[in-house]
PDB file of C-alpha atoms in Angstrom:
ATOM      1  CA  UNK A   1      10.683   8.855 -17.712  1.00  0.00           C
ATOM      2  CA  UNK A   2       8.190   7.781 -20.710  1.00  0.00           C
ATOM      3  CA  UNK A   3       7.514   4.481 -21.514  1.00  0.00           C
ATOM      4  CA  UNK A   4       5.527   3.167 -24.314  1.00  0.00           C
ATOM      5  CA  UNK A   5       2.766   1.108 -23.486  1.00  0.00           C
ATOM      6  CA  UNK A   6       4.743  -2.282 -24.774  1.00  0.00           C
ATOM      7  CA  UNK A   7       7.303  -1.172 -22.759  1.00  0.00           C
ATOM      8  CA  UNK A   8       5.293  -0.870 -19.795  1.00  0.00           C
ATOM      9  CA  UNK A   9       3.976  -4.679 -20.324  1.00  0.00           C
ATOM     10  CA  UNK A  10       7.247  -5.918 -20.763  1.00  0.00           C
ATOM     11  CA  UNK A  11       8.249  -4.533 -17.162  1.00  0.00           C
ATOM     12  CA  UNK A  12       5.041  -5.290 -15.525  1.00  0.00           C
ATOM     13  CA  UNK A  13       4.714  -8.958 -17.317  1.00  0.00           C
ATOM     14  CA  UNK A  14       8.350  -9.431 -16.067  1.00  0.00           C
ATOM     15  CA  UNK A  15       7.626  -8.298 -12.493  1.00  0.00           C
ATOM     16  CA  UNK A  16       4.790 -11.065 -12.261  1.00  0.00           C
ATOM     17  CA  UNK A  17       7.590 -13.695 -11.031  1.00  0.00           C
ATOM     18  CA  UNK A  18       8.782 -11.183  -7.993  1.00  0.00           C
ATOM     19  CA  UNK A  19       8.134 -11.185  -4.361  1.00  0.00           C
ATOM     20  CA  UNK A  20       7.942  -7.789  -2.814  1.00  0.00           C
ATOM     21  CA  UNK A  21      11.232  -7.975  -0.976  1.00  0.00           C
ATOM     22  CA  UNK A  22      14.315  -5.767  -1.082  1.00  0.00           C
ATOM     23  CA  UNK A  23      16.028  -7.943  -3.807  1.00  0.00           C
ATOM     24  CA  UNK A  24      13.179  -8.106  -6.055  1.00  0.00           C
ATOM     25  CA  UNK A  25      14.908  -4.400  -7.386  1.00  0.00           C
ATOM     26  CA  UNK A  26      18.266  -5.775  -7.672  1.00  0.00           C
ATOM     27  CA  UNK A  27      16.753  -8.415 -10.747  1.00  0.00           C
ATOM     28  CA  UNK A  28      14.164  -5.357 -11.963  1.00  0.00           C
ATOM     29  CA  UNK A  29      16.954  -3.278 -12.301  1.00  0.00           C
ATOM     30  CA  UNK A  30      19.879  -5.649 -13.772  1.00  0.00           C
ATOM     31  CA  UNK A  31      17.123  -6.708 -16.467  1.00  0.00           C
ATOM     32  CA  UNK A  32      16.321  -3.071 -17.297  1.00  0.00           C
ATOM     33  CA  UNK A  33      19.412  -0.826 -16.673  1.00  0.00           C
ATOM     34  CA  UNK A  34      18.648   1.804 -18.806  1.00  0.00           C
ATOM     35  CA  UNK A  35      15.382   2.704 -16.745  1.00  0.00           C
ATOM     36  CA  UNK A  36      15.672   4.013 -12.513  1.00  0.00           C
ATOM     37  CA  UNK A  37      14.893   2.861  -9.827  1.00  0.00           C
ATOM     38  CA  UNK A  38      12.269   4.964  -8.967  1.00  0.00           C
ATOM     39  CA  UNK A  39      10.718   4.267 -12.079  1.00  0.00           C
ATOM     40  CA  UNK A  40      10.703   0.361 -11.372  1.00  0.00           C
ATOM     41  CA  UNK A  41       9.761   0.284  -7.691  1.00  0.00           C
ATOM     42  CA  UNK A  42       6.634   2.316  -8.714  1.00  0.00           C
ATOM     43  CA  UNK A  43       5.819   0.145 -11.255  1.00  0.00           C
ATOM     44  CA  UNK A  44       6.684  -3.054  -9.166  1.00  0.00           C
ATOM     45  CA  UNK A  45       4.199  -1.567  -6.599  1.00  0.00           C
ATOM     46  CA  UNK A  46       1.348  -0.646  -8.844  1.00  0.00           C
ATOM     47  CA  UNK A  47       1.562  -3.944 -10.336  1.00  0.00           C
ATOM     48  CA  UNK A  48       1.964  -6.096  -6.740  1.00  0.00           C
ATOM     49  CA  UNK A  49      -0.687  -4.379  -4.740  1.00  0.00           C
ATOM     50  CA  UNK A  50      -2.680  -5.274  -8.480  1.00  0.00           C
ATOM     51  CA  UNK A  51      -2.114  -8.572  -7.889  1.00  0.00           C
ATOM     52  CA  UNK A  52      -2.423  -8.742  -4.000  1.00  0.00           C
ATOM     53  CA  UNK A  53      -5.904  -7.479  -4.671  1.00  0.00           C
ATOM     54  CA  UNK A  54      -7.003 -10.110  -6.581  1.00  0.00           C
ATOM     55  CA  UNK A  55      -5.689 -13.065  -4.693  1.00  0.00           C
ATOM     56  CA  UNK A  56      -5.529 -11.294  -1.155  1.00  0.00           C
ATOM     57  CA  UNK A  57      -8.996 -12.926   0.042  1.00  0.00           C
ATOM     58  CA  UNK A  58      -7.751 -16.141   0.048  1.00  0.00           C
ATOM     59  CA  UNK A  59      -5.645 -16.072   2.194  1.00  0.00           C
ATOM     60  CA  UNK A  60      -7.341 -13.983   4.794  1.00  0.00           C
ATOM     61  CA  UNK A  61      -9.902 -17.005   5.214  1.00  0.00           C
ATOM     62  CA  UNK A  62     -10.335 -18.312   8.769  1.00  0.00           C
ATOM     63  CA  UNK A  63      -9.027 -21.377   7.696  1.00  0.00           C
ATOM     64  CA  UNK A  64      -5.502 -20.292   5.873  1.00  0.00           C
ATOM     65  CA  UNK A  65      -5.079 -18.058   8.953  1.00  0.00           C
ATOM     66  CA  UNK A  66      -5.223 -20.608  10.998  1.00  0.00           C
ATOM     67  CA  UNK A  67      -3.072 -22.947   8.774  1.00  0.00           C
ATOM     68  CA  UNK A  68      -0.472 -19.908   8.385  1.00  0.00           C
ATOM     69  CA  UNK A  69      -0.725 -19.716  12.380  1.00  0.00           C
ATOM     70  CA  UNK A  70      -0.045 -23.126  13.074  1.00  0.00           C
ATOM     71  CA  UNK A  71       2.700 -24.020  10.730  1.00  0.00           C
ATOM     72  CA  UNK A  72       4.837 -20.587  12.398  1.00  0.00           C
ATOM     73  CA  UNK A  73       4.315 -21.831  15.899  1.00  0.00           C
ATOM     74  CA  UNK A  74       5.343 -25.577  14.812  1.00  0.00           C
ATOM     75  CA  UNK A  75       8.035 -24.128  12.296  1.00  0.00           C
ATOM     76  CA  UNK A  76       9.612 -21.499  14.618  1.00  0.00           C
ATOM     77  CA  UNK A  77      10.042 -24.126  17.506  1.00  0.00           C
ATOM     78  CA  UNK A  78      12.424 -26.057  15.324  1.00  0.00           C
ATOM     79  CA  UNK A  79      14.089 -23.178  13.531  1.00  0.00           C
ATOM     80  CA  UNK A  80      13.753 -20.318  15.961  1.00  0.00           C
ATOM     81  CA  UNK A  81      16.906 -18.319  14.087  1.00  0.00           C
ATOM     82  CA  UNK A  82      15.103 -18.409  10.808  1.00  0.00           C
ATOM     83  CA  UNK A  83      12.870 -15.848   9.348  1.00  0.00           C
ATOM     84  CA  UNK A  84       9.487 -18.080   9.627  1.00  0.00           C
ATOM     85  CA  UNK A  85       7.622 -16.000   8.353  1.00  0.00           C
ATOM     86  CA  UNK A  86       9.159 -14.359   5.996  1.00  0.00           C
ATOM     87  CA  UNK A  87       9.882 -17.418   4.188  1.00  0.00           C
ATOM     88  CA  UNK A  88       6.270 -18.634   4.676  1.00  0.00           C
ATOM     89  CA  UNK A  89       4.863 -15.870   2.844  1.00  0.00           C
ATOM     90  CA  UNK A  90       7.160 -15.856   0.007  1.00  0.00           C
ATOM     91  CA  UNK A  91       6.304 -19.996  -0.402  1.00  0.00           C
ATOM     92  CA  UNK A  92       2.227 -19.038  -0.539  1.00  0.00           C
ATOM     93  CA  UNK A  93       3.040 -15.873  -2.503  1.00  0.00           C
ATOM     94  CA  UNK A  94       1.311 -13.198   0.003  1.00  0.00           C
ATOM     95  CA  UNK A  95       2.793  -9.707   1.185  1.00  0.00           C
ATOM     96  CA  UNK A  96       5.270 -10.150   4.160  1.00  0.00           C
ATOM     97  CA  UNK A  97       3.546  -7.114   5.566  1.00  0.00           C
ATOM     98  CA  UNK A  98       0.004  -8.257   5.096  1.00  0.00           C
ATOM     99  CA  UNK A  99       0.812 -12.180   6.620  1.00  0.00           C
ATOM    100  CA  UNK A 100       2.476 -10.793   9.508  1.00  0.00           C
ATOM    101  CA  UNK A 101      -0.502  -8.741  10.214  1.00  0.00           C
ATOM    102  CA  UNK A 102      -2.745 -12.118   9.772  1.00  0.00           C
ATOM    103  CA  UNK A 103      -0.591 -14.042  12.702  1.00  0.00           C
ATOM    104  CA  UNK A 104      -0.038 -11.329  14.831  1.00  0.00           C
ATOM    105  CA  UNK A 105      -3.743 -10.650  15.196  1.00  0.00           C
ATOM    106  CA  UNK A 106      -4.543 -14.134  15.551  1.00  0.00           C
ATOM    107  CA  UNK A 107      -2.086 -14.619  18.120  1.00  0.00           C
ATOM    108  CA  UNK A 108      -3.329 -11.723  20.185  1.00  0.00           C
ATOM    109  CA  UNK A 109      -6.650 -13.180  19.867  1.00  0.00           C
ATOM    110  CA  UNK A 110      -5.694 -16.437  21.192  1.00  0.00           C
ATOM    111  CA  UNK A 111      -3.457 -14.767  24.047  1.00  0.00           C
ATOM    112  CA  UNK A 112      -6.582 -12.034  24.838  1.00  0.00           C
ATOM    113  CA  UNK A 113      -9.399 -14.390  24.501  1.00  0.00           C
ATOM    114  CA  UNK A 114     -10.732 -11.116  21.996  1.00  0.00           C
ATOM    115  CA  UNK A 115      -9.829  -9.791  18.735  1.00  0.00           C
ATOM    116  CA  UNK A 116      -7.786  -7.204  18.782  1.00  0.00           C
ATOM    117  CA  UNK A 117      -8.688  -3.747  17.283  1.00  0.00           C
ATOM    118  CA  UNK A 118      -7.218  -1.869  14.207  1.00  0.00           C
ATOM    119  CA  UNK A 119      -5.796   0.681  16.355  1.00  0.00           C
ATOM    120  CA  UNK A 120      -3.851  -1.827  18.517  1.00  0.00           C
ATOM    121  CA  UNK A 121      -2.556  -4.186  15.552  1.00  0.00           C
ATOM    122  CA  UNK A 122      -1.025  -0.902  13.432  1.00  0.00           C
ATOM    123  CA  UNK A 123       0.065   0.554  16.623  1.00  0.00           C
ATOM    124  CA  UNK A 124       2.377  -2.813  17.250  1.00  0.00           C
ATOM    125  CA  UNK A 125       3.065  -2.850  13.601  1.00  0.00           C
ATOM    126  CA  UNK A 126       4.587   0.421  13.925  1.00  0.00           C
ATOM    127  CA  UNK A 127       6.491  -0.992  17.187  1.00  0.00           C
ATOM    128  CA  UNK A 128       6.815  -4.574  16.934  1.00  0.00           C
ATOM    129  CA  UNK A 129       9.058  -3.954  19.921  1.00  0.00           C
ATOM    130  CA  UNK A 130       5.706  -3.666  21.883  1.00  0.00           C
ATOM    131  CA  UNK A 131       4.584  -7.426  20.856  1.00  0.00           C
ATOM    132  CA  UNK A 132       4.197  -9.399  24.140  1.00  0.00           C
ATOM    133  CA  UNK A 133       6.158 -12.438  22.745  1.00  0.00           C
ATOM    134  CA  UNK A 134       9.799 -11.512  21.531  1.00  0.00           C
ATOM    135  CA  UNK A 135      10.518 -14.130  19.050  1.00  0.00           C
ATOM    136  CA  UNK A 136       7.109 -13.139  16.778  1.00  0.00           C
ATOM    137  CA  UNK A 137       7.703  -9.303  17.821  1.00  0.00           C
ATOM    138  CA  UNK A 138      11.063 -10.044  15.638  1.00  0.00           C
ATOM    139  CA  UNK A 139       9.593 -12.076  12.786  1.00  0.00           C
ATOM    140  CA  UNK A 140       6.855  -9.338  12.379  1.00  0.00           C
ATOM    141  CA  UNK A 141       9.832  -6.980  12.144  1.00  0.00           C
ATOM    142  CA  UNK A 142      11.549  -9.182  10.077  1.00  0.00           C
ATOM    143  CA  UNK A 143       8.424  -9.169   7.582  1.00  0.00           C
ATOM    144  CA  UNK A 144       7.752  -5.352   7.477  1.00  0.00           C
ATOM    145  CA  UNK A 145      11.464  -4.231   6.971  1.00  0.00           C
ATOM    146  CA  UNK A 146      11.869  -6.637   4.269  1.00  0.00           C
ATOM    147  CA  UNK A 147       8.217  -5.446   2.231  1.00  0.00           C
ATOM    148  CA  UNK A 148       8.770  -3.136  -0.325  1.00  0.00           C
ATOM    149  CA  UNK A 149       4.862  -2.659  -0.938  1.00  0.00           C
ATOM    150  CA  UNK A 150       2.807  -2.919   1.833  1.00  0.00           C
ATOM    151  CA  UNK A 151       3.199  -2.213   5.745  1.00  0.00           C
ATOM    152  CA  UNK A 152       3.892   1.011   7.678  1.00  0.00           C
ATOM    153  CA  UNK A 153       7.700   1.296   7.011  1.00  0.00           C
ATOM    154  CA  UNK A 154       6.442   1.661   3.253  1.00  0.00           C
ATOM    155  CA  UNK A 155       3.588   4.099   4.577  1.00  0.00           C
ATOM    156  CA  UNK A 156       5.985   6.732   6.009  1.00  0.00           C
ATOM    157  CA  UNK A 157       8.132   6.377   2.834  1.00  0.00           C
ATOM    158  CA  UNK A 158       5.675   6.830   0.237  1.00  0.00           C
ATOM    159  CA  UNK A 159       4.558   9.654   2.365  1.00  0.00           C
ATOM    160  CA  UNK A 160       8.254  11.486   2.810  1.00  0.00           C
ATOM    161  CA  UNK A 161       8.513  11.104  -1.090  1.00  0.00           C
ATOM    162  CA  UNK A 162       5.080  12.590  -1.666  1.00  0.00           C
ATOM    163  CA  UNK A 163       6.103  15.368   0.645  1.00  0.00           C
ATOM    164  CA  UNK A 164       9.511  15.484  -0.303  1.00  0.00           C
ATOM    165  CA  UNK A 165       8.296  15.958  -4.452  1.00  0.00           C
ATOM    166  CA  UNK A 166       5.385  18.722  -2.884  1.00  0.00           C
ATOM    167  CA  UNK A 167       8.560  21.181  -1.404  1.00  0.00           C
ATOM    168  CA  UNK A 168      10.328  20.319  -5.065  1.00  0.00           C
ATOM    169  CA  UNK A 169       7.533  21.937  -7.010  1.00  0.00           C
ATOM    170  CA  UNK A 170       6.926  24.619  -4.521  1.00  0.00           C
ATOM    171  CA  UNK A 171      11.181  25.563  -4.578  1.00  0.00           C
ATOM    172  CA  UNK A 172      10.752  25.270  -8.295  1.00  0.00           C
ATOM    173  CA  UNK A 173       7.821  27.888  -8.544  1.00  0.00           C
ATOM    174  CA  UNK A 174       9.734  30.009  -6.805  1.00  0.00           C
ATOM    175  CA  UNK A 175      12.764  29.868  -8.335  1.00  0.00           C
ATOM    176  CA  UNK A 176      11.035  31.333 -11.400  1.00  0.00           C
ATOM    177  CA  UNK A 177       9.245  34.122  -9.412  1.00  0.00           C
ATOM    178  CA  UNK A 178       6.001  32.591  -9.683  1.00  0.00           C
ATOM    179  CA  UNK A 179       2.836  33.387  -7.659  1.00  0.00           C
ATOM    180  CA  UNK A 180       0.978  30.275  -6.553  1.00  0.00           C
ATOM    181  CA  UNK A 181      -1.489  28.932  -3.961  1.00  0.00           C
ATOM    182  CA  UNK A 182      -0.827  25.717  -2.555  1.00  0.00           C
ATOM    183  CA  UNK A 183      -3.034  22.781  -1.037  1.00  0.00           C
ATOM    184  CA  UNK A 184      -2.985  24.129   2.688  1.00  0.00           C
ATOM    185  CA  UNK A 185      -4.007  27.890   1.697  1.00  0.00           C
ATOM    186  CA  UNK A 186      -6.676  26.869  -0.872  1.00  0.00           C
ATOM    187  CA  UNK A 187      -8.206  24.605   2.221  1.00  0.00           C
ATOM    188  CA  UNK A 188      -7.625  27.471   4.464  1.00  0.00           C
ATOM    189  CA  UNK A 189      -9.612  29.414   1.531  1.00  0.00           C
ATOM    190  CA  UNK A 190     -12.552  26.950   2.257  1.00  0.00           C
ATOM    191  CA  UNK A 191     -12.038  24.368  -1.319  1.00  0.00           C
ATOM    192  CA  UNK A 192     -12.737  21.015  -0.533  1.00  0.00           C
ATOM    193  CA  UNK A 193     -10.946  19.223  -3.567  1.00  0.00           C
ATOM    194  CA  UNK A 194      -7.895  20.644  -4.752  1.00  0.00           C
ATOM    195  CA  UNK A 195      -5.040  20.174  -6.916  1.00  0.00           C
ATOM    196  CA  UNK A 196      -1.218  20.699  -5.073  1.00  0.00           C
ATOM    197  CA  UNK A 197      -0.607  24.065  -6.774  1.00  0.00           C
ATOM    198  CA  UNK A 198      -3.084  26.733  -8.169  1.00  0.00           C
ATOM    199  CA  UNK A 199      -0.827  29.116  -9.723  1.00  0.00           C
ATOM    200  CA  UNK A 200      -2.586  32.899  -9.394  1.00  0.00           C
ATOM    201  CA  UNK A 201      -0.862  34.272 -12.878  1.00  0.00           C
ATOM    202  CA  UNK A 202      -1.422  30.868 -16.015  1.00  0.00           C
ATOM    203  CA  UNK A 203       1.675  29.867 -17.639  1.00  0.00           C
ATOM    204  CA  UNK A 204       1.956  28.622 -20.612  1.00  0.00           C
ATOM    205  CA  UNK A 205       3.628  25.027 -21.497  1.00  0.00           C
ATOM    206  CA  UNK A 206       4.672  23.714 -24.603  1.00  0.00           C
ATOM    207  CA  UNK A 207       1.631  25.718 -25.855  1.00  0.00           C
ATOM    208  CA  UNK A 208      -0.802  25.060 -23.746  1.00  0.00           C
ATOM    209  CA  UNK A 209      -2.289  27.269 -20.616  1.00  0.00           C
ATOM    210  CA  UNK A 210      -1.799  25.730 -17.152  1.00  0.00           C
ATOM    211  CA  UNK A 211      -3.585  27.019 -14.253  1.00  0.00           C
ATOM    212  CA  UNK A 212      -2.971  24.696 -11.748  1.00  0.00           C
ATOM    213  CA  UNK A 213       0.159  21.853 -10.772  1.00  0.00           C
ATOM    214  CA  UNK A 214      -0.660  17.975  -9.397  1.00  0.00           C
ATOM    215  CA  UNK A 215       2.533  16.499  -8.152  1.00  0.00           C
ATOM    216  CA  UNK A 216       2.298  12.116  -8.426  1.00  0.00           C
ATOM    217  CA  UNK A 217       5.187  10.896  -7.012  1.00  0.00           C
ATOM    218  CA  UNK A 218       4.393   7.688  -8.665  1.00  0.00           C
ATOM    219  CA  UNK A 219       4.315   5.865 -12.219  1.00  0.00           C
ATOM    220  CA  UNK A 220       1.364   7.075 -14.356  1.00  0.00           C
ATOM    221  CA  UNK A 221       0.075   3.681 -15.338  1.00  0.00           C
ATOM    222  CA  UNK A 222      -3.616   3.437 -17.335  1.00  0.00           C
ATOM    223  CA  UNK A 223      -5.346   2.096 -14.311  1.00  0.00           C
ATOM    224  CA  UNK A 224      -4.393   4.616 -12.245  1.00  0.00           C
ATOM    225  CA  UNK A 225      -3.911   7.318 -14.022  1.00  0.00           C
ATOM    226  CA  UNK A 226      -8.136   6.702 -15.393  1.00  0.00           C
ATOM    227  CA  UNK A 227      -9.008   6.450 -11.437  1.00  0.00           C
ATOM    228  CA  UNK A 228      -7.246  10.354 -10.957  1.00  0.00           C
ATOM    229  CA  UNK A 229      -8.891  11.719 -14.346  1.00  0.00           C
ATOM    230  CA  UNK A 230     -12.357  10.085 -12.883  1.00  0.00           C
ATOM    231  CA  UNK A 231     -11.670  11.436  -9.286  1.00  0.00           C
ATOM    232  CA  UNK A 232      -9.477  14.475  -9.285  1.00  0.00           C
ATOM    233  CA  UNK A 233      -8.184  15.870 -12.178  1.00  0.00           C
ATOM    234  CA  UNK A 234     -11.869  16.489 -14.141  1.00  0.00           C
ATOM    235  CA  UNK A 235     -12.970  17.833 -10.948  1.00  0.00           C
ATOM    236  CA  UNK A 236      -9.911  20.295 -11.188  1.00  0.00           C
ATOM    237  CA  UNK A 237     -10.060  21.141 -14.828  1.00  0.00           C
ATOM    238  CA  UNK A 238     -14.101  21.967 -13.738  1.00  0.00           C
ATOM    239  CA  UNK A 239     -13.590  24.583 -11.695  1.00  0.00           C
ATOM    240  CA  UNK A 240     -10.373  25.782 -12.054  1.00  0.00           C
ATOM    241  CA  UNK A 241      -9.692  25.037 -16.171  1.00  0.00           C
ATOM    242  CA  UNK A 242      -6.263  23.050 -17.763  1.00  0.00           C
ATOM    243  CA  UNK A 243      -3.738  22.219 -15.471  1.00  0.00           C
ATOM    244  CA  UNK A 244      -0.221  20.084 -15.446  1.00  0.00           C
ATOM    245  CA  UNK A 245       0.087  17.015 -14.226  1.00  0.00           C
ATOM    246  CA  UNK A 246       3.388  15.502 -13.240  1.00  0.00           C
ATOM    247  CA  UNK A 247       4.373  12.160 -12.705  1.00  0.00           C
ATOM    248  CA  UNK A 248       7.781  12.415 -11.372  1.00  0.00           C
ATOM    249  CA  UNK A 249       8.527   8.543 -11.630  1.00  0.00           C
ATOM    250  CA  UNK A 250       7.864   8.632 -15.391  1.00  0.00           C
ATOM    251  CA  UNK A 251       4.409   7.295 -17.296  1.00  0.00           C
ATOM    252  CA  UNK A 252       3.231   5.607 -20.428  1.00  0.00           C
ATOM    253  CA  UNK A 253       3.280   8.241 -23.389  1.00  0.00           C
ATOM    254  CA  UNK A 254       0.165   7.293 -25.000  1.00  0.00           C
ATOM    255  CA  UNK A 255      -1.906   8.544 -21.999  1.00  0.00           C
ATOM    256  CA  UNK A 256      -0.753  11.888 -22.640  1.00  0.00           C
ATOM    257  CA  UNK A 257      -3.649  12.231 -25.130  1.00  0.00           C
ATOM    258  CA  UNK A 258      -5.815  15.263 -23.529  1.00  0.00           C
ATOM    259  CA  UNK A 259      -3.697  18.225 -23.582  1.00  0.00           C
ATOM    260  CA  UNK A 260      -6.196  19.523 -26.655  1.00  0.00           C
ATOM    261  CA  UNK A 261      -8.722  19.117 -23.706  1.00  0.00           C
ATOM    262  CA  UNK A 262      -7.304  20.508 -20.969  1.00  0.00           C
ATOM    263  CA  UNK A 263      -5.112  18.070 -19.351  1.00  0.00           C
ATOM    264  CA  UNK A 264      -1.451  18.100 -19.802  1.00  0.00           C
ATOM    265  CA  UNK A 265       1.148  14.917 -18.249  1.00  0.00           C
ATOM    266  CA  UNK A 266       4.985  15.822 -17.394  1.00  0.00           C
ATOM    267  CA  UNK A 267       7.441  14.246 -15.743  1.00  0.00           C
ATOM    268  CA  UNK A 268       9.637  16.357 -14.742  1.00  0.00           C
ATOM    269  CA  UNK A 269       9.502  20.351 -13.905  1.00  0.00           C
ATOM    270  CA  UNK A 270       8.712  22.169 -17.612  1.00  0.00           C
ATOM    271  CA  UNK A 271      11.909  24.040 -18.513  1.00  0.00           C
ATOM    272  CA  UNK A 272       9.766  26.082 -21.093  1.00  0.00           C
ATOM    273  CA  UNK A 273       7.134  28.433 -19.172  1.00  0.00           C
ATOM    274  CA  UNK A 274       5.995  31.224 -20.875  1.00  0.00           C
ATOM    275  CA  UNK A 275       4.301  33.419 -18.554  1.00  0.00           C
ATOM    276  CA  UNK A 276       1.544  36.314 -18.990  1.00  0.00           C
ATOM    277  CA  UNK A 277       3.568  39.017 -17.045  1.00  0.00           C
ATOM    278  CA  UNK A 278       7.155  37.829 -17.431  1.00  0.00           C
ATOM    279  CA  UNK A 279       7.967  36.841 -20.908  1.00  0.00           C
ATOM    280  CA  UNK A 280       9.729  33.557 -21.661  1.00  0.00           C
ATOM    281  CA  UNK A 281      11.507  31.890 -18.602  1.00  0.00           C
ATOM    282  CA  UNK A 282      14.683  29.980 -18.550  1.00  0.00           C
ATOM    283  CA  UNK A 283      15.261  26.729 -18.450  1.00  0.00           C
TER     284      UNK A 283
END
C-alpha cells in the first residue's frame, strides 16, 4: 500500500495518543478502515520505538527504577490479581516490555546481591516461567504478551514475517522460471553485504533493469527508508547495479524518486517482468 506523505502524518500524528498494547490496533484500524493492518502496526511501530527513543532514558534512571520498583512491590501487595505493571507503564507512558525488563533486573539484583547479566534477563524474558518469584514471573508475562513493539514475543514475530515474506519472493521467482541467487548462497559465495535476491538473468520492471530483490517486511517510512539507502541499498546498487526494493507493508510514494538512478520501491511482487531470455511474463 502507498501512502502520500500527508497521509502518512495523519496516521503517525494520530498514533501519538496510543500505548503499544493489543487494542491500540483495534482504534488504528476503526479510524482508518480503508488501510490493513499490516500497514498500521508497521507504522504504529516505526513511530513508537521513535518515540521510546527519545524519552526512553528517563526512565531507565536509577532513581525512576527504583520508584517503578517500589510502587509494584507496594501496589501488587494490595492488588495482587491486577496487572501492576502493566498498568504502571501505560500511566508513565513506557513500553510494557522495556519496564518489565527494568523491575525484573532490579529485583534480581536485590534477591542476588549482583546485577544480573544480559544473557540471564532475555533468557527469563523468553521464560518468565523461570522467574524465582511467581507473582512478578506473571506480571512480566503479563507485560510482554500484551507489547506490540518491543520484547521477545515481538522479536520472533517480526522475525517469522521477515522469513515468512523471504520464502514469498523466492516461490514467486520461481513461479516465473527465474534464475536467482539468494542471501545464504551469495554468503556461501564469500559477499559480505548482500541484498535477499541477486537474480543471475536482469528483468526488466515497469522499464527499468533490476538485478537484484530486497524484501522489507515493514512500512517504508523517510527515516528509515534514508538509513537503508545510506547502509544497504547504495552499497548494493555499487557493486551489483539497480535493483527492486519491496516494502510489502506499503510506503510513502514520494520516496519512490530514484528509479532514474537505479533504485526502484514496490510493494508488492511486479506482475510486469520483462525478461532478457523469456519475453514478457504474465501477471
Amino acid at each position: 500500500m502507498k501512502l502520500s506523505r500527508a497521509e502518512y502524518k495523519t496516521i503517525a500524528k494520530f498514533t501519538e495518543q496510543l500505548r503499544p498494547t493489543r487494542q491500540c490496533m483495534k482504534m488504528l484500524k476503526d479510524r482508518f478502515p480503508s488501510h490493513s493492518q499490516s500497514t498500521l502496526l508497521s507504522i504504529f511501530s516505526l513511530e513508537y520505538q521513535r518515540r521510546t527513543k527519545r524519552t526512553i532514558s528517563k526512565h531507565l534512571t536509577p532513581e525512576a527504577i527504583e520508584s517503578y520498583y517500589q510502587r509494584y512491590v507496594s501496589t501488587v501487595k494490595t492488588r495482587p490479581s491486577s496487572p501492576v505493571l502493566l498498568d504502571l507503564a501505560n500511566e508513565v507512558d513506557v513500553s510494557p516490555s522495556l519496564l518489565a525488563r527494568a523491575v525484573l533486573e532490579r529485583f534480581l539484583e536485590e534477591r542476588e546481591g549482583v546485577a544480573p547479566t544480559k544473557p540471564v534477563i532475555n533468557s527469563l524474558l523468553r521464560e518468565p516461567s523461570l522467574i524465582p518469584d511467581h507473582s512478578l514471573a506473571n506480571h512480566v508475562y503479563q507485560c510482554t504478551i500484551n507489547d506490540c513493539c518491543y520484547g521477545p514475543l515481538v522479536d520472533c514475530i517480526k522475525h517469522a514475517i521477515g522469513q515468512e515474506h523471504e520464502v514469498l519472493l523466492r516461490d514467486k521467482l520461481r513461479e516465473r522460471n527465474l534464475s536467482f541467487l539468494d542471501e545464504n548462497q551469495l554468503r556461501a559465495k564469500g559477499y559480505d553485504k548482500t541484498p535477499d535476491i541477486i537474480l543471475e538473468v536482469p528483468i526488466a520492471v515497469e522499464g527499468h533493469i533490476v538485478h537484484w530483490i530486497e524484501s522489507k517486511a515493514s512500512f517504508g517510512d523517510e527515516c528509515s527508508h534514508r538509513t537503508y539507502l545510506n547502509e544497504q541499498f547504495w552499497s548494493y546498487w555499487n557493486r551489483f547495479g539497480p535493483g527492486l526494493v519491496i516494502y510489502w507493508h506499503g510506503f510513502i510514494e514520494e520516496l519512490d524518486c530514484n528509479r532514474e538512478r537505479g533504485i526502484l520501491l514496490g510493494d508488492r511482487f511486479p506482475s510486469d517482468i520483462v525478461t532478457l531470455c523469456h519475453g514478457t511474463g504474465q501477471g
